[in-house]
Short mmCIF file of C-alpha atoms and ligand atoms in Angstrom, two decimals:
data_model
loop_
_atom_site.label_atom_id
_atom_site.label_comp_id
_atom_site.label_asym_id
_atom_site.label_seq_id
_atom_site.Cartn_x
_atom_site.Cartn_y
_atom_site.Cartn_z
CA MET A 28 23.89 -46.85 52.50
CA MET A 29 26.27 -48.91 50.69
CA SER A 30 29.56 -48.43 49.72
CA ILE A 31 31.91 -49.28 46.34
CA GLN A 32 34.65 -51.56 47.60
CA ASP A 33 34.74 -53.72 44.47
CA LYS A 34 38.08 -53.29 42.11
CA PRO A 35 38.16 -54.36 38.83
CA GLN A 36 40.32 -57.53 38.01
CA ASP A 37 42.65 -56.76 35.11
CA SER A 38 42.27 -52.92 34.32
CA SER A 39 46.08 -52.20 33.37
CA PRO A 40 47.03 -48.67 35.07
CA GLU A 41 44.76 -49.42 38.46
CA HIS A 42 46.24 -52.91 38.90
CA ASN A 43 48.98 -51.53 41.19
CA SER A 44 46.71 -49.65 43.11
CA SER A 45 45.70 -50.76 46.55
CA PRO A 46 41.69 -51.46 47.40
CA THR A 47 41.19 -48.41 49.54
CA GLN A 48 42.85 -46.18 47.28
CA TRP A 49 40.37 -47.76 44.33
CA GLU A 50 37.41 -47.27 46.30
CA ALA A 51 38.03 -43.79 47.01
CA ARG A 52 38.72 -42.64 43.45
CA LEU A 53 35.57 -44.42 42.51
CA HIS A 54 33.94 -42.61 45.47
CA ALA A 55 35.57 -39.37 44.52
CA LEU A 56 34.28 -39.81 40.50
CA ILE A 57 30.93 -40.29 41.42
CA GLU A 58 30.96 -37.99 44.40
CA HIS A 59 31.90 -35.19 41.81
CA SER A 60 30.25 -36.12 38.60
CA HIS A 61 27.61 -33.40 37.59
CA GLU A 62 24.99 -36.22 37.09
CA VAL A 63 23.12 -37.58 39.90
CA SER A 64 23.65 -41.40 40.74
CA LEU A 65 20.95 -43.59 42.24
CA LEU A 66 20.97 -46.55 43.76
CA LEU A 67 17.06 -47.82 44.46
CA ASP A 68 15.58 -51.05 46.24
CA ASP A 69 13.60 -53.51 44.31
CA GLN A 70 10.24 -51.25 45.92
CA GLY A 71 11.78 -48.34 43.71
CA THR A 72 12.85 -46.94 47.30
CA ILE A 73 16.36 -44.32 47.33
CA LEU A 74 19.17 -46.32 49.00
CA TYR A 75 21.93 -43.86 48.18
CA ALA A 76 21.69 -40.63 46.35
CA SER A 77 25.33 -38.85 44.68
CA PRO A 78 25.52 -35.15 46.08
CA ALA A 79 24.77 -33.95 42.74
CA LEU A 80 21.20 -34.50 43.65
CA THR A 81 21.39 -30.93 45.65
CA HIS A 82 22.46 -29.28 42.35
CA VAL A 83 20.06 -30.80 40.36
CA LEU A 84 16.92 -31.13 42.13
CA GLY A 85 17.98 -28.99 45.65
CA TYR A 86 17.38 -32.10 47.81
CA LEU A 87 19.94 -32.99 50.41
CA PRO A 88 20.97 -36.80 49.71
CA GLU A 89 20.29 -37.63 53.36
CA GLU A 90 16.98 -36.13 53.26
CA VAL A 91 15.95 -38.24 50.30
CA SER A 92 16.88 -41.54 51.62
CA GLY A 93 14.29 -44.37 52.25
CA GLN A 94 11.93 -42.19 49.75
CA THR A 95 10.48 -43.41 46.36
CA MET A 96 11.70 -41.28 43.24
CA LEU A 97 8.62 -41.28 41.93
CA SER A 98 7.73 -38.59 44.05
CA TRP A 99 9.28 -36.10 42.59
CA VAL A 100 7.60 -36.58 39.11
CA HIS A 101 5.09 -34.63 36.92
CA PRO A 102 1.79 -35.96 37.37
CA LEU A 103 1.24 -36.46 33.92
CA ASP A 104 4.61 -38.27 33.32
CA GLN A 105 4.10 -40.34 36.24
CA SER A 106 2.38 -43.41 34.78
CA GLU A 107 5.01 -43.52 32.03
CA ALA A 108 7.43 -43.47 34.88
CA SER A 109 5.68 -45.99 37.18
CA GLU A 110 4.88 -48.47 34.43
CA SER A 111 9.01 -47.95 32.90
CA LEU A 112 10.85 -48.80 36.45
CA ALA A 113 8.21 -51.61 37.24
CA SER A 114 8.59 -53.41 33.71
CA LEU A 115 12.64 -52.82 34.71
CA GLN A 116 12.00 -54.22 38.16
CA ALA A 117 10.10 -57.04 36.91
CA HIS A 118 12.93 -57.44 34.34
CA THR A 119 10.99 -57.86 31.60
CA ARG A 120 13.73 -54.96 30.12
CA GLN A 121 17.25 -55.14 31.63
CA GLU A 122 17.94 -50.90 30.64
CA LEU A 123 15.40 -48.33 30.93
CA PHE A 124 16.25 -44.69 29.24
CA MET A 125 13.65 -42.17 29.45
CA THR A 126 12.90 -38.39 30.03
CA GLN A 127 10.87 -36.73 32.50
CA ARG A 128 9.84 -33.75 34.45
CA TYR A 129 10.45 -33.81 38.02
CA ARG A 130 10.02 -31.38 40.79
CA HIS A 131 12.39 -28.88 42.35
CA LYS A 132 12.43 -28.80 45.93
CA ASP A 133 12.17 -25.15 44.98
CA GLY A 134 8.77 -26.21 43.50
CA SER A 135 10.11 -25.66 39.81
CA TRP A 136 10.22 -28.41 37.27
CA ARG A 137 12.91 -29.43 35.94
CA TRP A 138 13.24 -31.70 32.53
CA LEU A 139 15.71 -35.28 33.59
CA GLU A 140 16.85 -37.76 31.52
CA LEU A 141 17.03 -41.08 33.32
CA ARG A 142 18.98 -43.67 32.27
CA ALA A 143 18.82 -47.47 34.86
CA VAL A 144 19.92 -50.81 34.84
CA ASN A 145 18.34 -53.38 37.35
CA LYS A 146 20.93 -54.92 38.96
CA LEU A 147 18.87 -56.69 41.38
CA ALA A 148 19.82 -60.33 40.61
CA ASP A 149 23.51 -59.19 40.96
CA LEU A 150 23.65 -60.41 44.63
CA GLN A 151 26.86 -57.83 44.81
CA VAL A 152 24.87 -55.14 44.05
CA ALA A 153 21.04 -55.95 44.48
CA ALA A 154 19.87 -52.60 43.24
CA LEU A 155 18.45 -50.83 40.32
CA ILE A 156 21.56 -48.48 39.36
CA CYS A 157 20.08 -44.80 37.74
CA SER A 158 21.66 -42.13 36.63
CA LEU A 159 20.03 -38.94 36.24
CA ARG A 160 21.00 -35.84 33.96
CA ASP A 161 19.35 -32.23 34.32
CA ILE A 162 18.79 -31.63 30.23
CA THR A 163 15.94 -28.73 31.07
CA ALA A 164 17.94 -25.88 29.07
CA LEU A 165 18.58 -28.04 25.91
CA LYS A 166 14.36 -29.11 26.38
CA GLU A 167 13.48 -25.53 26.97
CA ALA A 168 15.28 -24.60 23.62
CA GLU A 169 13.79 -27.60 21.79
CA ILE A 170 10.38 -26.69 22.87
CA GLU A 171 11.06 -23.02 22.12
CA GLN A 172 12.37 -24.33 18.22
CA GLN A 173 9.41 -26.22 18.18
CA ARG A 174 7.40 -23.32 19.19
CA LEU A 175 8.85 -21.42 16.47
CA VAL A 176 8.57 -23.80 14.04
CA GLU A 177 4.88 -23.94 14.65
CA GLU A 178 4.26 -20.45 14.75
CA SER A 179 6.20 -20.00 11.28
CA ASP A 180 3.96 -22.81 9.85
CA LEU A 181 0.88 -21.32 11.02
CA ALA A 182 1.81 -17.62 9.56
CA HIS A 183 2.95 -19.57 6.57
CA THR A 184 -0.40 -21.37 6.52
CA HIS A 185 -2.31 -17.85 7.17
CA LEU A 186 -0.34 -16.15 4.39
CA LEU A 187 -1.15 -18.94 1.73
CA THR A 188 -4.70 -19.08 2.62
CA VAL A 189 -4.92 -15.20 2.39
CA LEU A 190 -2.89 -15.01 -0.89
CA GLN A 191 -6.08 -17.86 -2.15
CA GLN A 192 -8.78 -16.00 -1.05
CA MET A 193 -7.74 -12.49 -2.30
CA PRO A 194 -10.16 -11.49 -5.15
CA ALA A 195 -7.08 -10.42 -7.24
CA GLY A 196 -4.43 -12.78 -9.01
CA VAL A 197 -1.40 -13.05 -7.19
CA MET A 198 2.24 -14.18 -8.43
CA ILE A 199 5.41 -14.42 -7.12
CA ALA A 200 8.22 -15.49 -9.04
CA GLU A 201 12.03 -15.67 -8.24
CA ALA A 202 14.53 -13.02 -9.34
CA PRO A 203 16.38 -12.56 -11.31
CA SER A 204 15.17 -15.77 -13.80
CA GLY A 205 11.45 -15.24 -13.38
CA LYS A 206 10.67 -18.37 -12.28
CA LEU A 207 7.19 -18.97 -11.13
CA LEU A 208 7.18 -19.74 -7.33
CA PHE A 209 3.42 -18.92 -6.44
CA SER A 210 0.24 -18.43 -8.17
CA ASN A 211 -3.29 -18.27 -7.01
CA ASP A 212 -6.44 -19.82 -8.29
CA GLN A 213 -7.65 -16.19 -9.31
CA VAL A 214 -4.62 -15.91 -12.04
CA ARG A 215 -6.37 -18.94 -13.93
CA GLN A 216 -9.72 -17.14 -13.46
CA ILE A 217 -8.64 -14.01 -14.98
CA TRP A 218 -6.69 -15.15 -17.66
CA ARG A 219 -8.73 -18.04 -18.54
CA HIS A 220 -5.98 -20.35 -19.09
CA SER A 221 -5.38 -23.70 -17.21
CA SER A 222 -1.81 -22.76 -16.84
CA PRO A 223 -0.74 -19.59 -18.11
CA GLU A 224 2.87 -20.05 -16.49
CA ALA A 225 6.14 -18.76 -17.81
CA ASN A 226 9.18 -19.43 -16.03
CA GLU A 227 11.91 -16.66 -17.43
CA VAL A 228 11.18 -13.43 -17.61
CA ASP A 229 11.80 -13.43 -21.67
CA LYS A 230 9.28 -15.71 -22.05
CA TYR A 231 6.28 -13.22 -19.74
CA ASP A 232 5.75 -12.27 -23.62
CA ARG A 233 3.42 -15.44 -23.60
CA TYR A 234 1.20 -13.30 -21.41
CA GLU A 235 -0.65 -11.30 -24.13
CA GLY A 236 -0.95 -7.79 -23.08
CA PHE A 237 -1.01 -4.30 -24.93
CA HIS A 238 0.42 -0.93 -24.19
CA SER A 239 -2.89 1.77 -24.37
CA GLY A 240 -1.09 2.24 -28.40
CA GLY A 241 -2.29 -1.47 -29.40
CA THR A 242 2.00 -2.34 -29.05
CA PRO A 243 2.20 -5.73 -27.14
CA TYR A 244 4.03 -6.08 -24.31
CA ALA A 245 8.00 -7.59 -24.38
CA GLY A 246 8.27 -9.91 -21.43
CA HIS A 247 10.69 -7.50 -20.00
CA GLU A 248 8.01 -4.87 -19.94
CA TRP A 249 5.87 -6.72 -17.83
CA PRO A 250 5.67 -5.12 -13.90
CA LEU A 251 6.93 -8.09 -12.60
CA ALA A 252 9.71 -8.18 -14.77
CA ARG A 253 10.33 -4.89 -14.17
CA SER A 254 10.42 -5.47 -10.42
CA ILE A 255 12.56 -8.59 -10.54
CA ARG A 256 15.03 -7.08 -13.05
CA GLN A 257 15.28 -2.76 -11.85
CA GLY A 258 13.32 -3.53 -8.28
CA GLU A 259 10.52 -1.34 -9.81
CA SER A 260 7.35 -0.87 -7.35
CA VAL A 261 4.57 -0.38 -9.98
CA ARG A 262 1.10 0.71 -8.75
CA GLU A 263 -2.18 0.14 -11.07
CA GLU A 264 -0.79 0.18 -14.62
CA GLU A 265 -3.67 -0.89 -16.72
CA ILE A 266 -3.29 -2.98 -19.29
CA THR A 267 -5.35 -4.59 -22.13
CA PHE A 268 -4.35 -8.58 -22.19
CA LEU A 269 -6.16 -11.47 -24.57
CA ARG A 270 -7.67 -14.10 -22.30
CA GLY A 271 -7.03 -17.70 -22.94
CA ASP A 272 -10.40 -17.47 -24.77
CA GLY A 273 -9.93 -15.14 -27.32
CA THR A 274 -11.87 -11.98 -25.48
CA ARG A 275 -10.09 -8.84 -24.52
CA GLY A 276 -10.05 -7.38 -20.98
CA ILE A 277 -8.46 -4.44 -19.26
CA MET A 278 -6.29 -5.12 -15.87
CA SER A 279 -4.94 -3.24 -13.07
CA VAL A 280 -1.34 -4.39 -12.33
CA SER A 281 0.60 -3.42 -9.11
CA SER A 282 3.81 -5.22 -8.79
CA ALA A 283 7.05 -4.86 -5.96
CA PRO A 284 10.56 -6.36 -4.84
CA ILE A 285 10.94 -8.79 -2.48
CA LEU A 286 14.14 -8.17 -0.79
CA ASN A 287 16.89 -9.84 1.57
CA THR A 288 18.04 -8.18 4.71
CA GLN A 289 21.14 -7.37 2.26
CA SER A 290 18.70 -5.34 0.31
CA GLU A 291 19.08 -7.78 -2.63
CA ILE A 292 16.13 -8.49 -4.95
CA ILE A 293 14.93 -12.33 -4.50
CA ALA A 294 11.69 -12.27 -5.70
CA GLY A 295 8.71 -10.12 -7.09
CA VAL A 296 5.06 -10.11 -6.73
CA VAL A 297 2.62 -9.31 -9.10
CA VAL A 298 -1.32 -8.31 -7.77
CA PHE A 299 -3.53 -7.71 -10.43
CA ILE A 300 -7.43 -7.41 -10.70
CA ASP A 301 -9.59 -7.52 -13.62
CA ILE A 302 -11.54 -4.11 -14.41
CA SER A 303 -12.79 -4.61 -17.53
CA GLU A 304 -16.58 -4.56 -16.15
CA ARG A 305 -15.79 -1.53 -14.14
CA LYS A 306 -13.95 0.40 -17.43
CA ARG A 307 -17.20 -0.56 -19.18
CA LEU A 308 -19.32 1.02 -16.89
CA GLU A 309 -17.19 3.96 -16.50
CA GLN A 310 -17.45 4.42 -20.33
CA LEU A 311 -21.03 4.42 -20.19
CA LYS A 312 -21.55 6.90 -17.46
CA ASP A 313 -18.89 9.09 -19.50
CA ASN A 314 -21.29 8.70 -22.56
CA PHE A 315 -24.41 9.26 -20.07
CA ILE A 316 -22.79 12.65 -19.12
CA SER A 317 -21.55 13.83 -22.27
CA MET A 318 -25.40 13.39 -24.08
CA VAL A 319 -26.77 14.73 -20.86
CA SER A 320 -24.75 17.62 -21.20
CA HIS A 321 -25.46 17.76 -24.94
CA GLU A 322 -29.18 17.80 -24.56
CA LEU A 323 -29.16 20.39 -22.09
CA LYS A 324 -27.53 22.79 -24.04
CA THR A 325 -29.75 23.24 -27.00
CA PRO A 326 -32.89 24.36 -24.86
CA VAL A 327 -30.56 26.19 -22.43
CA THR A 328 -29.18 28.27 -25.88
CA SER A 329 -32.54 28.58 -26.62
CA ILE A 330 -34.23 30.17 -23.59
CA LYS A 331 -30.81 32.50 -23.68
CA GLY A 332 -32.05 33.45 -27.36
CA TYR A 333 -35.69 33.99 -26.21
CA THR A 334 -34.22 36.18 -23.22
CA GLN A 335 -32.28 38.53 -25.42
CA LEU A 336 -35.41 38.82 -27.61
CA LEU A 337 -37.17 40.14 -24.62
CA GLN A 338 -34.74 42.04 -23.19
CA LYS A 339 -34.89 43.91 -26.86
CA HIS A 340 -38.94 43.97 -26.47
CA PHE A 341 -38.63 45.50 -22.89
CA GLN A 342 -35.76 47.89 -23.85
CA ARG A 343 -38.19 49.56 -26.77
CA SER A 344 -41.36 49.85 -23.70
CA ASP A 345 -38.81 50.85 -21.46
CA GLU A 346 -40.39 48.22 -19.00
CA LYS A 347 -37.46 48.63 -16.05
CA GLN A 348 -38.60 46.21 -13.51
CA SER A 349 -38.85 43.70 -16.53
CA LEU A 350 -35.80 44.73 -17.85
CA HIS A 351 -34.36 44.07 -14.33
CA PHE A 352 -35.53 40.54 -13.71
CA LEU A 353 -34.41 39.78 -17.02
CA ALA A 354 -30.55 40.38 -16.45
CA LYS A 355 -31.04 38.22 -13.35
CA MET A 356 -32.03 35.18 -15.91
CA ASN A 357 -29.44 36.31 -18.27
CA TYR A 358 -27.10 36.17 -15.05
CA GLN A 359 -28.01 32.53 -14.11
CA LEU A 360 -28.41 31.40 -17.69
CA ASP A 361 -24.99 32.41 -18.07
CA LYS A 362 -23.81 30.43 -15.03
CA LEU A 363 -25.54 27.27 -16.07
CA THR A 364 -24.29 27.51 -19.38
CA ASP A 365 -20.68 27.64 -17.92
CA LEU A 366 -21.35 24.41 -15.82
CA ILE A 367 -22.99 22.04 -18.64
CA ASN A 368 -19.49 23.35 -20.67
CA GLU A 369 -17.27 22.30 -17.93
CA ILE A 370 -19.31 18.83 -17.54
CA LEU A 371 -18.97 18.24 -21.12
CA SER A 372 -15.90 19.32 -21.30
CA ILE A 373 -14.57 16.64 -18.65
CA SER A 374 -16.74 13.86 -20.43
CA GLN A 375 -14.80 14.71 -23.38
CA LEU A 376 -11.54 14.17 -21.54
CA ASP A 377 -12.66 10.77 -20.21
CA LEU A 378 -13.84 9.70 -23.57
CA GLY A 379 -10.17 10.97 -24.60
CA MET A 380 -12.38 13.13 -27.15
CA LEU A 381 -10.92 16.67 -25.69
CA ASN A 382 -9.35 17.29 -29.06
CA LEU A 383 -7.86 20.72 -29.97
CA ARG A 384 -8.42 22.72 -33.24
CA PRO A 385 -5.48 24.87 -33.47
CA GLN A 386 -5.37 27.96 -35.86
CA VAL A 387 -3.21 31.08 -35.79
CA PHE A 388 -4.61 34.14 -33.62
CA ASP A 389 -3.86 37.17 -31.43
CA LEU A 390 -4.19 36.28 -27.84
CA VAL A 391 -4.85 39.90 -26.94
CA LYS A 392 -7.78 40.36 -29.11
CA ALA A 393 -9.40 36.97 -27.59
CA VAL A 394 -8.85 37.56 -24.01
CA GLY A 395 -10.01 41.03 -25.18
CA GLU A 396 -13.30 39.69 -26.14
CA GLU A 397 -13.53 37.29 -22.99
CA LEU A 398 -13.29 39.85 -21.06
CA GLU A 399 -16.05 42.21 -22.52
CA SER A 400 -18.42 39.63 -22.04
CA GLN A 401 -17.73 38.41 -18.43
CA GLN A 402 -17.27 42.36 -17.47
CA ALA A 403 -21.07 42.72 -18.85
CA THR A 404 -22.04 39.92 -16.23
CA THR A 405 -20.85 41.55 -13.49
CA ALA A 406 -21.43 44.74 -11.20
CA THR A 407 -19.33 44.12 -8.56
CA HIS A 408 -15.48 43.96 -9.92
CA LYS A 409 -13.58 45.44 -12.51
CA LEU A 410 -11.37 43.38 -14.65
CA GLN A 411 -8.58 45.38 -16.56
CA LEU A 412 -6.12 44.23 -18.86
CA LYS A 413 -2.54 45.25 -19.43
CA GLY A 414 0.35 44.17 -21.01
CA VAL A 415 1.28 43.65 -24.52
CA GLU A 416 -1.19 45.13 -27.56
CA LYS A 417 -0.87 41.96 -29.78
CA LEU A 418 0.24 38.91 -29.16
CA THR A 419 0.08 36.13 -31.84
CA ILE A 420 -0.05 32.24 -30.91
CA THR A 421 -1.17 28.73 -32.10
CA GLY A 422 -3.56 27.36 -30.19
CA ASP A 423 -7.31 26.36 -30.09
CA ARG A 424 -8.63 29.83 -29.41
CA GLU A 425 -11.95 28.26 -27.50
CA ARG A 426 -10.47 26.51 -25.41
CA ILE A 427 -7.96 28.70 -24.48
CA GLY A 428 -10.27 31.40 -23.88
CA GLN A 429 -12.27 28.22 -21.90
CA VAL A 430 -9.43 28.77 -19.61
CA ILE A 431 -9.30 32.27 -19.21
CA HIS A 432 -13.22 32.61 -18.63
CA HIS A 433 -12.78 30.27 -16.14
CA LEU A 434 -9.80 31.54 -14.33
CA VAL A 435 -11.46 34.95 -14.24
CA SER A 436 -14.82 33.77 -12.67
CA ASN A 437 -13.08 32.33 -10.15
CA ALA A 438 -11.36 35.69 -9.58
CA ILE A 439 -14.21 36.85 -9.37
CA LYS A 440 -15.73 34.43 -6.84
CA TYR A 441 -13.08 34.21 -4.83
CA SER A 442 -12.91 37.82 -3.80
CA PRO A 443 -16.11 38.88 -2.54
CA GLY A 444 -16.32 42.82 -1.90
CA ARG A 445 -13.51 43.48 -3.65
CA LYS A 446 -13.21 45.33 -6.61
CA GLN A 447 -10.34 44.82 -9.28
CA VAL A 448 -9.49 41.87 -11.03
CA CYS A 449 -5.70 42.01 -12.99
CA ILE A 450 -5.27 40.51 -16.19
CA GLU A 451 -1.58 40.64 -17.66
CA ILE A 452 -0.37 39.61 -21.04
CA CYS A 453 2.94 39.65 -21.32
CA TYR A 454 6.16 37.29 -23.06
CA SER A 455 9.50 35.92 -22.46
CA ASP A 456 11.90 34.38 -24.50
CA GLN A 457 9.80 31.34 -25.57
CA ALA A 458 6.00 31.80 -24.14
CA ALA A 459 3.22 33.93 -23.92
CA LEU A 460 2.75 34.55 -20.24
CA ILE A 461 -0.98 35.41 -19.23
CA HIS A 462 -1.45 36.53 -15.63
CA ILE A 463 -5.09 37.05 -13.36
CA GLN A 464 -4.58 38.54 -10.37
CA ASP A 465 -7.39 39.14 -7.50
CA TYR A 466 -7.09 40.58 -4.22
CA GLY A 467 -9.54 38.18 -2.53
CA ILE A 468 -9.85 35.23 0.29
CA GLY A 469 -6.22 33.79 -1.11
CA ILE A 470 -4.78 30.24 -0.67
CA ASP A 471 -2.59 28.52 1.77
CA SER A 472 0.43 27.07 0.23
CA GLU A 473 -0.33 23.82 1.44
CA HIS A 474 -3.19 23.32 -1.41
CA PHE A 475 -0.97 24.44 -3.76
CA SER A 476 0.31 20.84 -5.41
CA ARG A 477 -3.40 19.99 -5.14
CA ILE A 478 -5.35 22.86 -6.53
CA PHE A 479 -5.48 21.58 -10.14
CA GLU A 480 -6.47 18.18 -9.31
CA ARG A 481 -10.20 17.05 -10.31
CA PHE A 482 -12.44 17.60 -7.72
CA TYR A 483 -10.00 19.37 -5.69
CA ARG A 484 -11.55 21.94 -3.20
CA VAL A 485 -9.81 24.04 -0.25
CA ASP A 486 -12.14 22.71 2.17
CA GLU A 487 -11.80 25.08 5.55
CA PRO A 488 -14.60 24.92 7.69
CA LEU A 489 -14.42 28.33 9.16
CA GLU A 490 -14.73 29.91 5.58
CA GLN A 491 -17.57 31.21 3.60
CA THR A 492 -18.50 28.12 1.27
CA PHE A 493 -18.26 29.08 -2.92
CA PRO A 494 -20.58 27.14 -5.15
CA GLY A 495 -18.45 24.81 -7.47
CA LEU A 496 -17.48 21.51 -8.35
CA GLY A 497 -13.88 21.28 -8.49
CA ILE A 498 -13.01 20.54 -11.86
CA GLY A 499 -12.39 24.03 -13.54
CA LEU A 500 -9.03 23.88 -12.07
CA TYR A 501 -8.29 20.11 -13.36
CA LEU A 502 -9.81 21.41 -17.05
CA ALA A 503 -7.57 24.39 -17.35
CA HIS A 504 -4.63 22.34 -16.39
CA GLU A 505 -5.42 19.77 -18.94
CA ILE A 506 -6.14 22.30 -21.76
CA ILE A 507 -2.95 24.09 -21.08
CA GLN A 508 -0.90 20.85 -20.69
CA ARG A 509 -1.90 20.07 -24.16
CA HIS A 510 -0.88 23.27 -25.52
CA GLN A 511 2.34 22.29 -24.44
CA GLY A 512 2.09 25.32 -21.92
CA HIS A 513 2.17 25.49 -18.15
CA ILE A 514 -0.34 26.71 -15.50
CA TRP A 515 0.58 27.81 -11.99
CA VAL A 516 -0.63 29.54 -8.69
CA GLU A 517 0.87 32.02 -6.51
CA SER A 518 -0.88 32.92 -3.57
CA GLN A 519 -1.05 33.99 0.48
CA LYS A 520 -4.11 33.33 2.24
CA GLY A 521 -6.09 36.41 2.65
CA GLN A 522 -3.70 38.53 0.36
CA GLY A 523 -5.67 37.42 -2.80
CA SER A 524 -4.55 34.55 -5.85
CA THR A 525 -2.50 34.74 -9.30
CA PHE A 526 -3.03 32.48 -11.51
CA SER A 527 -0.77 32.38 -14.49
CA PHE A 528 -0.54 30.27 -17.58
CA SER A 529 2.19 30.20 -20.29
CA LEU A 530 1.63 29.44 -24.03
CA PRO A 531 4.77 28.49 -26.26
CA LEU A 532 5.47 30.82 -28.97
CA GLN A 533 6.11 30.30 -32.34
CA PRO A 534 9.58 31.75 -33.96
CA HIS A 535 8.22 34.68 -35.63
CA THR A 536 5.14 35.78 -33.42
CA THR A 537 3.84 39.21 -33.96
CA ILE A 538 4.50 41.17 -30.73
CA ALA A 539 2.99 44.45 -30.21
CA LYS A 540 3.77 47.11 -27.78
CA GLU A 541 2.52 47.48 -24.42
CA THR A 542 -1.02 48.84 -23.56
CA SER A 543 -3.23 49.37 -20.33
CA HIS A 544 -6.76 49.44 -20.43
CA ASP A 545 -9.88 48.29 -18.60
CA ASN A 546 -12.96 46.53 -19.51
CA HIS A 547 -15.45 48.59 -17.20
P1 ADP B 318 -14.58 25.30 -7.94
O1 ADP B 318 -15.50 24.89 -8.97
O2 ADP B 318 -14.84 24.41 -6.58
O3 ADP B 318 -14.24 26.95 -7.87
P2 ADP B 318 -11.86 25.12 -9.33
O4 ADP B 318 -11.35 23.64 -9.91
O5 ADP B 318 -12.03 26.19 -10.06
O6 ADP B 318 -13.11 24.50 -8.48
O7 ADP B 318 -11.15 25.17 -7.99
C1 ADP B 318 -10.53 24.38 -7.30
C2 ADP B 318 -10.60 25.37 -5.76
O8 ADP B 318 -9.19 26.20 -6.10
C3 ADP B 318 -11.62 26.01 -5.63
O9 ADP B 318 -12.48 25.48 -4.59
C4 ADP B 318 -10.87 27.00 -4.24
O10 ADP B 318 -10.79 26.51 -3.38
C5 ADP B 318 -9.61 27.21 -5.04
N1 ADP B 318 -9.48 28.11 -6.29
C6 ADP B 318 -9.47 28.47 -7.26
N2 ADP B 318 -9.44 29.79 -7.50
C7 ADP B 318 -9.36 30.47 -6.14
C8 ADP B 318 -9.18 32.19 -6.03
N3 ADP B 318 -8.99 32.85 -7.60
N4 ADP B 318 -9.00 32.15 -5.19
C9 ADP B 318 -8.96 31.35 -4.06
N5 ADP B 318 -9.26 30.21 -4.23
C10 ADP B 318 -9.38 29.82 -5.23
#
């Protein structure tokens, strides 16, 4: 091992110190440094290692003396390390600076930074002087940071690919300005514009869209504008729009605000699809259903007419069995007529053709007539009407009759084995009230909120199945709503149901006192 003896010639504070003291100081400096100091001979063999080696790589200085430093270097870094050291030894370079992985005595790998100078030619020194600094923590943080950057780049690329490949137009705009940050190719395809871009909310009226009444969308009315300005989430708003080529289409638009961690709106995203073709097909289907149910109505009415003729004929000849069969036939024909009427009404609703023909009429009389004809078709139930004797309202007599017909049919259908259905007509301050009560299977309250939806049917696997399409209550709801009325249900499973609806009363309505009678 070599010792450090030389003292600087002129450095001022130290020039009074003795050579021994100077040597001790330099020695202490090296012995207590966190960096490893190494002296190598011209073959790269270790002549001296400072005690920091134990802290950095786990070896005691005395156990590495005579070894070569390269034996600790990671196989992947070997060739670079040995080439660099060789070039330093061969004086092709004066200084060396490199970062490599070194094996710790415990087998783990450490990142070390090596600095080396060639002092072989200096006869006093005659060694390669190296220092090793442990930068593992730094390097690992750098690697982790790099990994995170790559991960985030990858996520960004994934997101962009998804947004580009989505079969929908996607636009992202900055808040609150409305400046466009991203739009995919579908946007241009749907609008048939080369660049349908507007960079301020107030200029969004450049996109030509129309409300269902035909009035154009103002800039701030577009879903994206509402999301970035008011934080509104818009779901599937249908907007008629004018394409770049002058044709019109219908798009379904959804949008949402994008919030930062402080819940501030920083941007908005809008997704839209062209539903023109779907709408066209729906219209065709509705037209078709409407036409078919119309076409079915005529022969069914005619068959019904003939059964009535036959009934009269058999009544004269008193043919009981034929009359019995005819009654059954009539019953089925009535059911068929109900079905056709329901389907027809639904298609009229869809085509926007369910128009009301309001007139002033006596609700009690209309309900009485309806119950009379329904009573004739049921031998199992007794329909009992109670309440006021006269109550005039303004509304579509036929449509309200249809609602009553359906609610009473349901009351009968869903109360097998029971005898009574009670219909009550009463009034409150501003409304006529009709309650239809049965004592049948009842409905669990969890279904109340959905029972008036189109096609909704209570599906209880253990229960008897009842035939039906699930459109009658939806239709009743639509008709009552168009009369500015309300419809609701009160029921308990197994305890029967009461369906009620209200209709607004005119200021000078005629009301006669209460009564009670049945239609049996
Ligand atoms: P459906 O043709 O199925 O009768 P509706 O629209 O008239 O269609 O009724 C929807 C569902 O509401 C029915 O499937 C039934 O489950 C339930 N429902 C309607 N009326 C009654 C009632 N009076 N009692 C029990 N359940 C009823």
